């Protein structure tokens, strides 16, 4: 198996851990700081809706604590793209501005 095949398979496996579907919810433990000053916080992220952006692409509305943002997974390149929190959220739930690639990394 080539290294490209291995990387593609790994990307698919990682993206399977981030399924974007309304109602999906993640509860996880986040680590902050550097040893010996490390602390942990339980975080919750939930997909609460979706919206069609002005670029014609479907984004999923995620809420994490008090933050709202929109993510989509590109079916061609497998990257996660995000519209960050707009100042008017959550009132207008507007998708404006550009998108940015988000790299999904997991530490086991």
mmCIF file of C-alpha atoms in Angstrom:
data_model
loop_
_atom_site.group_PDB
_atom_site.id
_atom_site.type_symbol
_atom_site.label_atom_id
_atom_site.label_comp_id
_atom_site.label_asym_id
_atom_site.label_seq_id
_atom_site.Cartn_x
_atom_site.Cartn_y
_atom_site.Cartn_z
ATOM 1 C CA UNK A 1 0.000 0.000 0.000
ATOM 2 C CA UNK A 2 1.388 3.421 -0.929
ATOM 3 C CA UNK A 3 1.807 6.228 1.564
ATOM 4 C CA UNK A 4 -0.824 8.224 -0.371
ATOM 5 C CA UNK A 5 -3.352 5.410 0.114
ATOM 6 C CA UNK A 6 -2.479 5.262 3.812
ATOM 7 C CA UNK A 7 -2.942 9.028 4.195
ATOM 8 C CA UNK A 8 -6.275 8.918 2.359
ATOM 9 C CA UNK A 9 -7.508 6.088 4.565
ATOM 10 C CA UNK A 10 -6.374 7.923 7.704
ATOM 11 C CA UNK A 11 -8.171 11.111 6.583
ATOM 12 C CA UNK A 12 -11.411 9.168 6.046
ATOM 13 C CA UNK A 13 -11.075 7.544 9.475
ATOM 14 C CA UNK A 14 -10.507 10.934 11.143
ATOM 15 C CA UNK A 15 -13.436 12.545 9.334
ATOM 16 C CA UNK A 16 -15.687 9.677 10.453
ATOM 17 C CA UNK A 17 -15.065 10.964 13.993
ATOM 18 C CA UNK A 18 -16.533 14.348 12.976
ATOM 19 C CA UNK A 19 -19.870 13.471 11.351
ATOM 20 C CA UNK A 20 -21.805 16.638 10.537
ATOM 21 C CA UNK A 21 -25.489 15.889 10.936
ATOM 22 C CA UNK A 22 -28.141 17.899 12.776
ATOM 23 C CA UNK A 23 -28.494 16.610 16.326
ATOM 24 C CA UNK A 24 -24.992 15.136 16.613
ATOM 25 C CA UNK A 25 -23.327 16.055 19.879
ATOM 26 C CA UNK A 26 -19.797 15.596 21.234
ATOM 27 C CA UNK A 27 -18.756 15.776 24.876
ATOM 28 C CA UNK A 28 -15.003 15.735 25.352
ATOM 29 C CA UNK A 29 -12.224 16.616 27.756
ATOM 30 C CA UNK A 30 -9.905 19.415 26.616
ATOM 31 C CA UNK A 31 -6.421 19.831 28.055
ATOM 32 C CA UNK A 32 -4.832 23.261 28.524
ATOM 33 C CA UNK A 33 -1.403 24.422 29.631
ATOM 34 C CA UNK A 34 2.036 22.878 29.806
ATOM 35 C CA UNK A 35 3.296 20.450 32.454
ATOM 36 C CA UNK A 36 3.233 20.883 35.395
ATOM 37 C CA UNK A 37 0.528 23.561 34.991
ATOM 38 C CA UNK A 38 -2.132 21.547 33.180
ATOM 39 C CA UNK A 39 -5.874 21.805 33.655
ATOM 40 C CA UNK A 40 -8.857 20.172 31.998
ATOM 41 C CA UNK A 41 -12.297 21.305 30.952
ATOM 42 C CA UNK A 42 -15.322 19.309 29.790
ATOM 43 C CA UNK A 43 -16.550 20.770 26.497
ATOM 44 C CA UNK A 44 -19.739 20.173 24.528
ATOM 45 C CA UNK A 45 -20.219 20.708 20.800
ATOM 46 C CA UNK A 46 -23.544 20.181 19.003
ATOM 47 C CA UNK A 47 -24.799 20.477 15.421
ATOM 48 C CA UNK A 48 -27.963 22.579 15.809
ATOM 49 C CA UNK A 49 -28.846 23.344 12.191
ATOM 50 C CA UNK A 50 -27.606 23.959 8.686
ATOM 51 C CA UNK A 51 -27.650 26.775 6.153
ATOM 52 C CA UNK A 52 -26.843 27.379 2.517
ATOM 53 C CA UNK A 53 -24.073 29.988 2.251
ATOM 54 C CA UNK A 54 -23.816 32.623 -0.458
ATOM 55 C CA UNK A 55 -21.170 30.448 -2.150
ATOM 56 C CA UNK A 56 -23.844 27.778 -2.697
ATOM 57 C CA UNK A 57 -22.323 25.328 -0.213
ATOM 58 C CA UNK A 58 -24.120 23.729 2.723
ATOM 59 C CA UNK A 59 -22.632 24.536 6.140
ATOM 60 C CA UNK A 60 -23.634 22.973 9.457
ATOM 61 C CA UNK A 61 -24.334 25.322 12.378
ATOM 62 C CA UNK A 62 -22.366 24.214 15.438
ATOM 63 C CA UNK A 63 -22.646 25.522 18.975
ATOM 64 C CA UNK A 64 -19.756 25.006 21.361
ATOM 65 C CA UNK A 65 -20.316 26.612 24.752
ATOM 66 C CA UNK A 66 -21.238 30.218 23.817
ATOM 67 C CA UNK A 67 -19.626 30.110 20.360
ATOM 68 C CA UNK A 68 -21.475 29.584 17.102
ATOM 69 C CA UNK A 69 -19.803 28.733 13.808
ATOM 70 C CA UNK A 70 -20.458 26.945 10.542
ATOM 71 C CA UNK A 71 -18.463 23.941 9.273
ATOM 72 C CA UNK A 72 -18.606 21.850 6.138
ATOM 73 C CA UNK A 73 -16.547 18.923 4.910
ATOM 74 C CA UNK A 74 -15.526 19.190 1.269
ATOM 75 C CA UNK A 75 -16.392 15.935 -0.491
ATOM 76 C CA UNK A 76 -13.530 16.335 -2.984
ATOM 77 C CA UNK A 77 -10.501 17.338 -0.900
ATOM 78 C CA UNK A 78 -11.761 16.032 2.471
ATOM 79 C CA UNK A 79 -10.868 19.281 4.246
ATOM 80 C CA UNK A 80 -13.061 20.873 6.893
ATOM 81 C CA UNK A 81 -13.974 24.475 6.076
ATOM 82 C CA UNK A 82 -15.327 26.919 8.652
ATOM 83 C CA UNK A 83 -17.099 30.256 8.741
ATOM 84 C CA UNK A 84 -16.222 31.748 12.101
ATOM 85 C CA UNK A 85 -18.599 33.376 14.556
ATOM 86 C CA UNK A 86 -20.279 36.429 13.090
ATOM 87 C CA UNK A 87 -20.814 39.344 15.530
ATOM 88 C CA UNK A 88 -24.601 39.115 15.061
ATOM 89 C CA UNK A 89 -24.837 35.430 16.011
ATOM 90 C CA UNK A 90 -26.947 33.855 17.363
ATOM 91 C CA UNK A 91 -29.627 36.436 16.519
ATOM 92 C CA UNK A 92 -29.327 36.456 12.733
ATOM 93 C CA UNK A 93 -27.430 33.199 12.179
ATOM 94 C CA UNK A 94 -25.865 34.862 9.142
ATOM 95 C CA UNK A 95 -23.105 33.228 7.133
ATOM 96 C CA UNK A 96 -20.818 35.965 5.820
ATOM 97 C CA UNK A 97 -17.157 36.375 5.078
ATOM 98 C CA UNK A 98 -14.656 33.823 3.828
ATOM 99 C CA UNK A 99 -13.986 30.277 4.827
ATOM 100 C CA UNK A 100 -10.829 28.766 6.247
ATOM 101 C CA UNK A 101 -9.446 25.241 6.280
ATOM 102 C CA UNK A 102 -9.596 23.571 9.692
ATOM 103 C CA UNK A 103 -7.211 20.701 10.353
ATOM 104 C CA UNK A 104 -8.678 17.870 12.380
ATOM 105 C CA UNK A 105 -6.179 16.278 14.733
ATOM 106 C CA UNK A 106 -6.747 13.716 17.412
ATOM 107 C CA UNK A 107 -4.447 12.678 20.221
ATOM 108 C CA UNK A 108 -5.017 9.215 21.608
#
